CSV table of C-alpha atoms and ligand atoms in Angstrom, one decimal:
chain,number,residue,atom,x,y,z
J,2,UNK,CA,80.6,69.2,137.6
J,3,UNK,CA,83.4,71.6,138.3
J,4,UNK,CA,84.0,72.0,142.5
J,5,UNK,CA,82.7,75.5,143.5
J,6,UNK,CA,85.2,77.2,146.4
J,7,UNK,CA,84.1,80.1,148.3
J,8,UNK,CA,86.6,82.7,149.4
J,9,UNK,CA,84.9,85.6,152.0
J,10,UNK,CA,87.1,88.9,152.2
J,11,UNK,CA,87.8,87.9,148.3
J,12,UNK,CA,88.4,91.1,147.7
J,13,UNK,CA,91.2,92.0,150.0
J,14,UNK,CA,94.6,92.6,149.9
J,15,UNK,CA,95.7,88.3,151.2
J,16,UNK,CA,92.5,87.1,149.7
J,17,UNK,CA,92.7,88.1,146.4
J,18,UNK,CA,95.9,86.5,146.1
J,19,UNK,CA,93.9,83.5,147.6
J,20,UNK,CA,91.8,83.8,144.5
J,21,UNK,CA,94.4,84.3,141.7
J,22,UNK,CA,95.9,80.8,143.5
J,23,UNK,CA,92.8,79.4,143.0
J,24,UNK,CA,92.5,80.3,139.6
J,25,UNK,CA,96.1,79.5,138.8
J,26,UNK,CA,95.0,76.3,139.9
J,27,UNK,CA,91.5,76.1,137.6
J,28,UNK,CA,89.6,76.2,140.5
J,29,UNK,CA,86.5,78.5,140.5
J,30,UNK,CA,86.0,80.9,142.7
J,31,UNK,CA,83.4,82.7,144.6
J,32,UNK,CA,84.0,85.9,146.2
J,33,UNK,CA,81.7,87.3,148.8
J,34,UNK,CA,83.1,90.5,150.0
J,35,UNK,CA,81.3,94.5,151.1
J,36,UNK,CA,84.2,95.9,150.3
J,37,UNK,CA,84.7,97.9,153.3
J,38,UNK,CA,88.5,97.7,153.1
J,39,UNK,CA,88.6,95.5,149.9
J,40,UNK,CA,88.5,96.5,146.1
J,41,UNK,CA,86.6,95.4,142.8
J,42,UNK,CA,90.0,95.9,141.3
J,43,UNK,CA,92.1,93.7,143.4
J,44,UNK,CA,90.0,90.6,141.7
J,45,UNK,CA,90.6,88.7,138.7
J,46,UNK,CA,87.6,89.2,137.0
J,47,UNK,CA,87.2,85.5,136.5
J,48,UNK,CA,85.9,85.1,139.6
J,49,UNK,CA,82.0,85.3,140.2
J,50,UNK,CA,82.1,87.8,142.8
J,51,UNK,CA,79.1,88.8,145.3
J,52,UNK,CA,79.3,92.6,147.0
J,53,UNK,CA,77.5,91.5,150.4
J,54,UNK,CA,77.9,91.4,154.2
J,55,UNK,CA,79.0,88.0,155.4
J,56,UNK,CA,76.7,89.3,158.7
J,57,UNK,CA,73.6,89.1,156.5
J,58,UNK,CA,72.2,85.3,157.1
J,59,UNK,CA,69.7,85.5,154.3
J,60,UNK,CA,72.0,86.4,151.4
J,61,UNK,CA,74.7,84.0,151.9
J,62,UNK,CA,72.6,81.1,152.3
J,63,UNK,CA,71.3,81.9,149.2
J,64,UNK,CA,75.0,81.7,147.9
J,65,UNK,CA,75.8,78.4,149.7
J,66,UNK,CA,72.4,76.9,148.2
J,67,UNK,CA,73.4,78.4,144.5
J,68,UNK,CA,77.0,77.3,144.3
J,69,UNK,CA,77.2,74.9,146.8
J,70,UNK,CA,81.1,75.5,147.4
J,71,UNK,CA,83.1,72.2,148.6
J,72,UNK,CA,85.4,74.4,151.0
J,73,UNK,CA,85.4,77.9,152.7
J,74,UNK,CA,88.5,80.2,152.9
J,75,UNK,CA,87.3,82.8,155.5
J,76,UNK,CA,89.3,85.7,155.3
J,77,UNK,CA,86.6,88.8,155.3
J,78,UNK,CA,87.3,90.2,159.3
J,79,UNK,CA,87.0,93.7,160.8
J,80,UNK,CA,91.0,93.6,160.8
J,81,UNK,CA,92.2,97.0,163.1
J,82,UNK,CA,93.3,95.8,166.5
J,83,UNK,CA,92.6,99.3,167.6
J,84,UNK,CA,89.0,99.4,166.5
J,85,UNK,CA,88.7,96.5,168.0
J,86,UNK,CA,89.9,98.0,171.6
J,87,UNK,CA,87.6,101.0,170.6
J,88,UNK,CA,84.7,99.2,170.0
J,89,UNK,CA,84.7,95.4,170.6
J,90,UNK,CA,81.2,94.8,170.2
J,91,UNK,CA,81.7,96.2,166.5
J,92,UNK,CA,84.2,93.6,166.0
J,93,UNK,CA,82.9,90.7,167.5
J,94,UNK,CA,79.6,91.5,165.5
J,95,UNK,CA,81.7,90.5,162.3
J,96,UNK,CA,84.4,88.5,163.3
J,97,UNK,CA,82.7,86.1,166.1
J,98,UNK,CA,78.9,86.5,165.6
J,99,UNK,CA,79.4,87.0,161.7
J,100,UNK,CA,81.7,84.0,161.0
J,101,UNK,CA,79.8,82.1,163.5
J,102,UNK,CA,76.7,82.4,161.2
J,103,UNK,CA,78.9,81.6,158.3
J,104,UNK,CA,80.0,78.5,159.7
J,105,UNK,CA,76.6,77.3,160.4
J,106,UNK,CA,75.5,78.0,157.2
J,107,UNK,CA,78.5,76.3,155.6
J,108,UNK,CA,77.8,73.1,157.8
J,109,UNK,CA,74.0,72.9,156.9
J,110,UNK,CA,75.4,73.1,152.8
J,111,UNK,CA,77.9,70.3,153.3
J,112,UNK,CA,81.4,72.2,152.9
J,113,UNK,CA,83.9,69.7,153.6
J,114,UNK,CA,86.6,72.1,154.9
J,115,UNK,CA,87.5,75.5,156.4
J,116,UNK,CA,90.5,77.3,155.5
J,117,UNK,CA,90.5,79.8,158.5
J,118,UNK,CA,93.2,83.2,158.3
J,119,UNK,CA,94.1,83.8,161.9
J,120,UNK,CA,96.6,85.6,163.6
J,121,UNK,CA,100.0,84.8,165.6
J,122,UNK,CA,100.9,88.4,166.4
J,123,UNK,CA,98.2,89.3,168.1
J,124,UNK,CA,97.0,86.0,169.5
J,125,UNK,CA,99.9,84.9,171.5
J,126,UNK,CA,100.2,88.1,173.7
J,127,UNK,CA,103.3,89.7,174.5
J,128,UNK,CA,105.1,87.5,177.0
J,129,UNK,CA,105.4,84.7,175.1
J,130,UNK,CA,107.9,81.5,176.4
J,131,UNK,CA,109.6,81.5,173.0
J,132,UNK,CA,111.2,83.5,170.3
J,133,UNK,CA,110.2,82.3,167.7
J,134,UNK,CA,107.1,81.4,169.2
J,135,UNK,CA,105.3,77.8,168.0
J,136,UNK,CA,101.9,77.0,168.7
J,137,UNK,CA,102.9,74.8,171.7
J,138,UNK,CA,102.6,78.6,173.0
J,139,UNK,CA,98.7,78.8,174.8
J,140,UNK,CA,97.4,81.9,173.5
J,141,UNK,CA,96.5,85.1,175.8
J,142,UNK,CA,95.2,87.6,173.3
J,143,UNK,CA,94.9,91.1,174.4
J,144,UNK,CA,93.0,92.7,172.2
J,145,UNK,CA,89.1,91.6,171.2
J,146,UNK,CA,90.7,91.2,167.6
J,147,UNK,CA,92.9,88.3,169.2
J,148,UNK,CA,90.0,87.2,171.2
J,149,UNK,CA,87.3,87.5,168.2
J,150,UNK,CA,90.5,85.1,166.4
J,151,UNK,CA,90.6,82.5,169.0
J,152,UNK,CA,86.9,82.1,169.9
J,153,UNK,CA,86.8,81.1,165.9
J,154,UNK,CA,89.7,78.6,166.3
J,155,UNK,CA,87.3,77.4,169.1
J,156,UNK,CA,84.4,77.3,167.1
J,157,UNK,CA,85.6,75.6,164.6
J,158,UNK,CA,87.0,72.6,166.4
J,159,UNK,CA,82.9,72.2,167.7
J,160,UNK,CA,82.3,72.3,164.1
J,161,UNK,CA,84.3,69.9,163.1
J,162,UNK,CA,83.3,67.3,166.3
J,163,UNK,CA,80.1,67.9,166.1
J,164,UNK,CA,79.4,68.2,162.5
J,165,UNK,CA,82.5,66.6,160.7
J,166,UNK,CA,83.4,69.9,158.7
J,167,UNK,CA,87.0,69.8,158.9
J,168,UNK,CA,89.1,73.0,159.5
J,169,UNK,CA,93.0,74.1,159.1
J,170,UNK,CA,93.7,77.2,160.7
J,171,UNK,CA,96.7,79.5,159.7
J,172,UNK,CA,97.7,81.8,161.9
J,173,UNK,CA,100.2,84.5,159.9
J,174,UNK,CA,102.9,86.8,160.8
J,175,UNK,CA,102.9,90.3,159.3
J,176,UNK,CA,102.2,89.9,155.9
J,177,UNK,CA,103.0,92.0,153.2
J,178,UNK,CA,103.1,92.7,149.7
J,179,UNK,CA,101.4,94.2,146.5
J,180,UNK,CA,97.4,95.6,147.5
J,181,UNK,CA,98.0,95.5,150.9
J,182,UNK,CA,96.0,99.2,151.9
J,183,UNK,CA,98.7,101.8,152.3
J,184,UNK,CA,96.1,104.0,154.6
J,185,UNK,CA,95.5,101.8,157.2
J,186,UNK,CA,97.2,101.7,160.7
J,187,UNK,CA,98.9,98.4,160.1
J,188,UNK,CA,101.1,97.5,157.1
J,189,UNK,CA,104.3,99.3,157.7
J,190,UNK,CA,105.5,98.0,154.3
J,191,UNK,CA,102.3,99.2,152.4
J,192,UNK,CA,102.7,102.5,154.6
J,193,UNK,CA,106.3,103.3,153.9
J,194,UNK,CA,106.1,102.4,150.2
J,195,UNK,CA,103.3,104.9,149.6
J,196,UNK,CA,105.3,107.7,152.0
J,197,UNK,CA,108.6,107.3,150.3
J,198,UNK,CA,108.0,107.1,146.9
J,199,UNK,CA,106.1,110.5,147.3
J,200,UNK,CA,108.9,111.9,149.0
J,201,UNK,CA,106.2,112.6,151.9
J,202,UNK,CA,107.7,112.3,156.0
J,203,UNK,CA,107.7,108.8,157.1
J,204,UNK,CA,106.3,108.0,160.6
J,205,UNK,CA,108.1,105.3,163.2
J,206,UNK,CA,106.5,104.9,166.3
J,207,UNK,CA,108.7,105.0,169.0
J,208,UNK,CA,112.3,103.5,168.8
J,209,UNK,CA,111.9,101.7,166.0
J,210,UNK,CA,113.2,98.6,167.9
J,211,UNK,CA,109.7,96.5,167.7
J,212,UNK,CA,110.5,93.2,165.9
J,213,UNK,CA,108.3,91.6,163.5
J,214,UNK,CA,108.2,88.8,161.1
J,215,UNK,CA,107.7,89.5,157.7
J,216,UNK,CA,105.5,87.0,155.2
J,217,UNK,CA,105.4,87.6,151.4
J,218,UNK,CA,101.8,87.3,150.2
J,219,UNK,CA,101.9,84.8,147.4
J,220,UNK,CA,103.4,82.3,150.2
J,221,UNK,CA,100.6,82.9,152.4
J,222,UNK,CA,98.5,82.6,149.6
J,223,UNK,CA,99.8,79.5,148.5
J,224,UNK,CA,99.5,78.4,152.6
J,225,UNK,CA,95.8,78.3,151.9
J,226,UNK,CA,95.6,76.3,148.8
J,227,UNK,CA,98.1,73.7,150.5
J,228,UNK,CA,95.4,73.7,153.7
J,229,UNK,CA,92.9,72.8,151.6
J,230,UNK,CA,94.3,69.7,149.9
J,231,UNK,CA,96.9,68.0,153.0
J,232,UNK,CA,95.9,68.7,156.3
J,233,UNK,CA,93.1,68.7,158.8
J,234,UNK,CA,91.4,69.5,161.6
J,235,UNK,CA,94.9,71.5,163.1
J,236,UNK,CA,96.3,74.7,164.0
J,237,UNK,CA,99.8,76.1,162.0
J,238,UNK,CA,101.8,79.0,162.4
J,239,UNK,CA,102.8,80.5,158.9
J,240,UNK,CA,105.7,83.0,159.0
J,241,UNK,CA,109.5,83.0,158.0
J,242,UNK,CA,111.3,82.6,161.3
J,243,UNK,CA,113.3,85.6,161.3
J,244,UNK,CA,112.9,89.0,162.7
J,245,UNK,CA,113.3,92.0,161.2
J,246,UNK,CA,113.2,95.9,163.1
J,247,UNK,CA,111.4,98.7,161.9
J,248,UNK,CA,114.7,100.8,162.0
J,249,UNK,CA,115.9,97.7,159.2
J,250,UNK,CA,112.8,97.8,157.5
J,251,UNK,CA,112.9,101.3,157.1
J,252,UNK,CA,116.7,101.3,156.0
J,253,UNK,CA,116.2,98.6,153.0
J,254,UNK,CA,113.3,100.6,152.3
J,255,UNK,CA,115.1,103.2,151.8
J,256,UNK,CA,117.7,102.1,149.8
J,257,UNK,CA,115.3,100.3,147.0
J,258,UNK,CA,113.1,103.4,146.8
J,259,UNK,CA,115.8,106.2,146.6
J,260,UNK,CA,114.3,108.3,149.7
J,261,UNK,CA,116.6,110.2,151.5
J,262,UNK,CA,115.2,111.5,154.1
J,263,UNK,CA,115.4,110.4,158.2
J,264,UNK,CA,112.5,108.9,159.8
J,265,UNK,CA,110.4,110.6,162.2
J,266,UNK,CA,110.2,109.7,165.7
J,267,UNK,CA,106.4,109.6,167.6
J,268,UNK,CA,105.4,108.3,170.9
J,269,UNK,CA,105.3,104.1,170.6
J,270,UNK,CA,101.3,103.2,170.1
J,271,UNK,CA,99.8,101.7,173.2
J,272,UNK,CA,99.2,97.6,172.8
J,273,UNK,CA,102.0,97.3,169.8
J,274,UNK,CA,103.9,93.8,170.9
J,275,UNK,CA,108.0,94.7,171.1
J,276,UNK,CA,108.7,91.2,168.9
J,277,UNK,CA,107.0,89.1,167.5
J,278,UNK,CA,108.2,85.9,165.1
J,279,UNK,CA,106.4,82.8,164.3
J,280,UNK,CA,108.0,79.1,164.0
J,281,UNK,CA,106.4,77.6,161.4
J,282,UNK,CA,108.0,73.8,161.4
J,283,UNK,CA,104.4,72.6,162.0
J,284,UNK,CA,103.3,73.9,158.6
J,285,UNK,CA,106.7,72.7,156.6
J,286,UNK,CA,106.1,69.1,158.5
J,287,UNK,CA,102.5,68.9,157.6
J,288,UNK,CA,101.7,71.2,154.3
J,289,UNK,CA,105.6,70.9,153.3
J,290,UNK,CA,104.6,74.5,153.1
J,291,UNK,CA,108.0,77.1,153.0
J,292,UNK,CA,108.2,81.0,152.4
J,293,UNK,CA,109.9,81.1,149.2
J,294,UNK,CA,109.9,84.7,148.9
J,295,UNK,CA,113.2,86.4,150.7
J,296,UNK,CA,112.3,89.8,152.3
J,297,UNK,CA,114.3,91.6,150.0
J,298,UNK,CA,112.6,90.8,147.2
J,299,UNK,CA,109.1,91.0,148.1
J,300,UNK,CA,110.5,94.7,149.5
J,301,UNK,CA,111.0,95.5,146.1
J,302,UNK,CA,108.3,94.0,144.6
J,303,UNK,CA,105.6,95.5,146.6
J,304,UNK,CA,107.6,98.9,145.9
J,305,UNK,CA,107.8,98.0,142.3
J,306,UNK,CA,103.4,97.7,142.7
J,307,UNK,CA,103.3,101.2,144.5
J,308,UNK,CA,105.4,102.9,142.0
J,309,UNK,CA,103.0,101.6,139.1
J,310,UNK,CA,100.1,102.4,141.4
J,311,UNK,CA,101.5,106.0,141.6
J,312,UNK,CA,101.9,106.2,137.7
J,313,UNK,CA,98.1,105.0,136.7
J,314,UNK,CA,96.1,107.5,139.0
O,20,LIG,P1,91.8,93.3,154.1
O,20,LIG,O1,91.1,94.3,154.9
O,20,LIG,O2,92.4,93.6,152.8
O,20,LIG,O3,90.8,92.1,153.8
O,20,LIG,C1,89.6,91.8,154.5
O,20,LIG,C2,88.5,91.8,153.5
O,20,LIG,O4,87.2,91.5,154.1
O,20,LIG,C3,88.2,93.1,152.8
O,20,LIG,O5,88.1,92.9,151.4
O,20,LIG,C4,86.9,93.6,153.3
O,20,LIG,O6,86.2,94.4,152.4
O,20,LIG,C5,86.2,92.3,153.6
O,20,LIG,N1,85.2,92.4,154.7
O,20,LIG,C6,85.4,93.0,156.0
O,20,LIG,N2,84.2,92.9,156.7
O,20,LIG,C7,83.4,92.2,155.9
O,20,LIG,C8,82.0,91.7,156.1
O,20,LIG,N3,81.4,92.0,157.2
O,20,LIG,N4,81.4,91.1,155.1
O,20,LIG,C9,82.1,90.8,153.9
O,20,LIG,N5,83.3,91.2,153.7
O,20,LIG,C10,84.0,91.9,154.7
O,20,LIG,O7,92.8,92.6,155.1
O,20,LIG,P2,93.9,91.4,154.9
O,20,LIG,O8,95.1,91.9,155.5
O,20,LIG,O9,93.8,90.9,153.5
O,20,LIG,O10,93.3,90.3,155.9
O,20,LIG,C11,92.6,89.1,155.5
O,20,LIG,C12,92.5,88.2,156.7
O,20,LIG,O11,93.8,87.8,157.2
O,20,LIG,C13,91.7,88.8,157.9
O,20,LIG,O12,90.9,87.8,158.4
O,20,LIG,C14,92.8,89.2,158.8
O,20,LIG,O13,92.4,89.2,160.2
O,20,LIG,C15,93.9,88.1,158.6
O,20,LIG,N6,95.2,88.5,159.0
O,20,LIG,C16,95.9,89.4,158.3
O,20,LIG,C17,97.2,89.7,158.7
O,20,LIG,C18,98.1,90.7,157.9
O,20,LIG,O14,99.2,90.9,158.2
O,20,LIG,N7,97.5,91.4,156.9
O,20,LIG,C19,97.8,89.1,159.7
O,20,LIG,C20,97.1,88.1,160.4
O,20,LIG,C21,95.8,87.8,160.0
């Protein structure tokens, strides 16, 4: 019988690239997602997909018992780090209480292993020891998003003492790429390929100095397939190394789109980390995992999505 894998937040921008992985692999998977940032369309329709909360106990047992799935990539989450300040016992609701649930449930049906998406910019805190930072680094989250993030790292190494279900956890840099929402509060790439290729004013928060690290989606993507098949029971860092401003970002965005107009200057957001960049010799030693994709051209092939975006709707 063919080996069921279930993927939660299926439906998202990271995990649906987890899925077509997956499928480019002939794996089959499941999708459980509500869509409440996720879309039907963002999924190969080969997948057998469920529209359900991962909160609700009752339905996704009945999913584990049905498919019986070998191994778990958890990447459904309440993802704003400023809902999360607003209202942490919304977010710990789904990302602690509702994954903690899912874990048990995933135990009691005999998954083997968790693939867990976690975080290194908001996990490791601001005044880190190292740039780039390696996860020799203890964390000191600072927002209940980063808190909700490492409870589950936590969790999961109970699960995997206590009930042998064996767990990688990859904690990612900014990614980016094609699907990624271009409405939310995060994804400056998403967010300045929508803005620019309507000609529309383009938003930095403060100076524009704030380093991040940059991670194409199909390498992430291709992160969690590796996961699953050579590692175990550890923690990995999965970003490029290198750091890249907003002011930067914003300049090679403009030159691939053609927008000529100057960024607009707003008050810096409260909470946004000044740099962040993630080592990620741990995962090349132990997944022989690399990014492949060089900013530049996962800049314009996320535009290159956009602008086809634009034209259908
Ligand atoms: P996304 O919002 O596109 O994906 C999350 C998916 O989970 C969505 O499809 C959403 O509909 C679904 N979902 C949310 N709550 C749910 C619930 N209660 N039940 C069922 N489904 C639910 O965001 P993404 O950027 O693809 O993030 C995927 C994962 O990666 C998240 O766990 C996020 O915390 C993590 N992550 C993302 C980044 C990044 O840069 N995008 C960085 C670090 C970690």
């Amino acid at each position: 019988m063919a080996e069921n894998y279930l993927v939660t937040g299926g439906a998202g921008f990271i995990g649906s690239h987890v899925v077509d992985e997956l499928i480019a692999a002939g794996k089959i998977p499941i999708v459980v997602d509500n869509l409440s940032s996720g879309k039907i369309e963002n999924l190969d329709p080969r997948a057998l997909f469920y529209e359900q909360d991962i909160t609700d106990q009752e339905m996704m047992e009945k999913v584990f018992m049905l498919h019986r799935p070998v191994a778990l990539f958890h990447l459904a989450a309440q993802i704003s780090v400023s809902r999360s300040v607003r209202e942490p016992e919304e977010d710990a609701m789904i990302n602690i209480i509702g994954t903690l649930r899912l874990l048990k449930i995933a135990a009691k049906y005999g998954v083997k292993k968790v693939v867990f998406s976690s975080t290194g910019g908001a996990i490791y805190g601001d005044e880190v020891k190292k740039i780039p930072t390696d996860e020799e680094e203890l964390p000191k989250p600072l927002s209940p998003y980063g808190i909700a993030k490492f409870s589950t790292e936590n969790y999961l190494r109970f699960f995997s003492n206590e009930l042998g279900m064996k767990y990688v956890v990859l904690r990612y840099a900014n990614v980016y790429g094609p699907r990624q929402d271009p409405y939310g509060e995060a994804g400056v790439v998403a967010i300045f390929s929508e803005r620019m290729l309507q000609n529309q004013e383009v938003v930095i928060f403060g100076d524009g100095q704030c380093v991040r690290d940059y991670v194409f989606v199909s390498d992430v993507a291709k992160a969690n397939l590796l996961a699953l098949e050579k590692s175990e029971d550890c923690i990995m860092n999965i970003g490029t190394g290198k750091g890249t401003s907003v002011n930067e970002l914003f300049t090679q965005m403009k030159r691939i789109t053609g927008y000529a107009r100057e960024a607009i200057h707003k008050e810096p957001r409260p909470g946004d980390l000044k740099k962040s960049i993630l080592d990620a010799n741990k995962a090349k030693y132990l997944l022989g995992w690399e990014p492949e994709v060089k900013l530049e051209k996962g800049l314009e092939s996320t535009i290159e999505y956009f602008r086809n975006e634009l034209v259908s709707s």
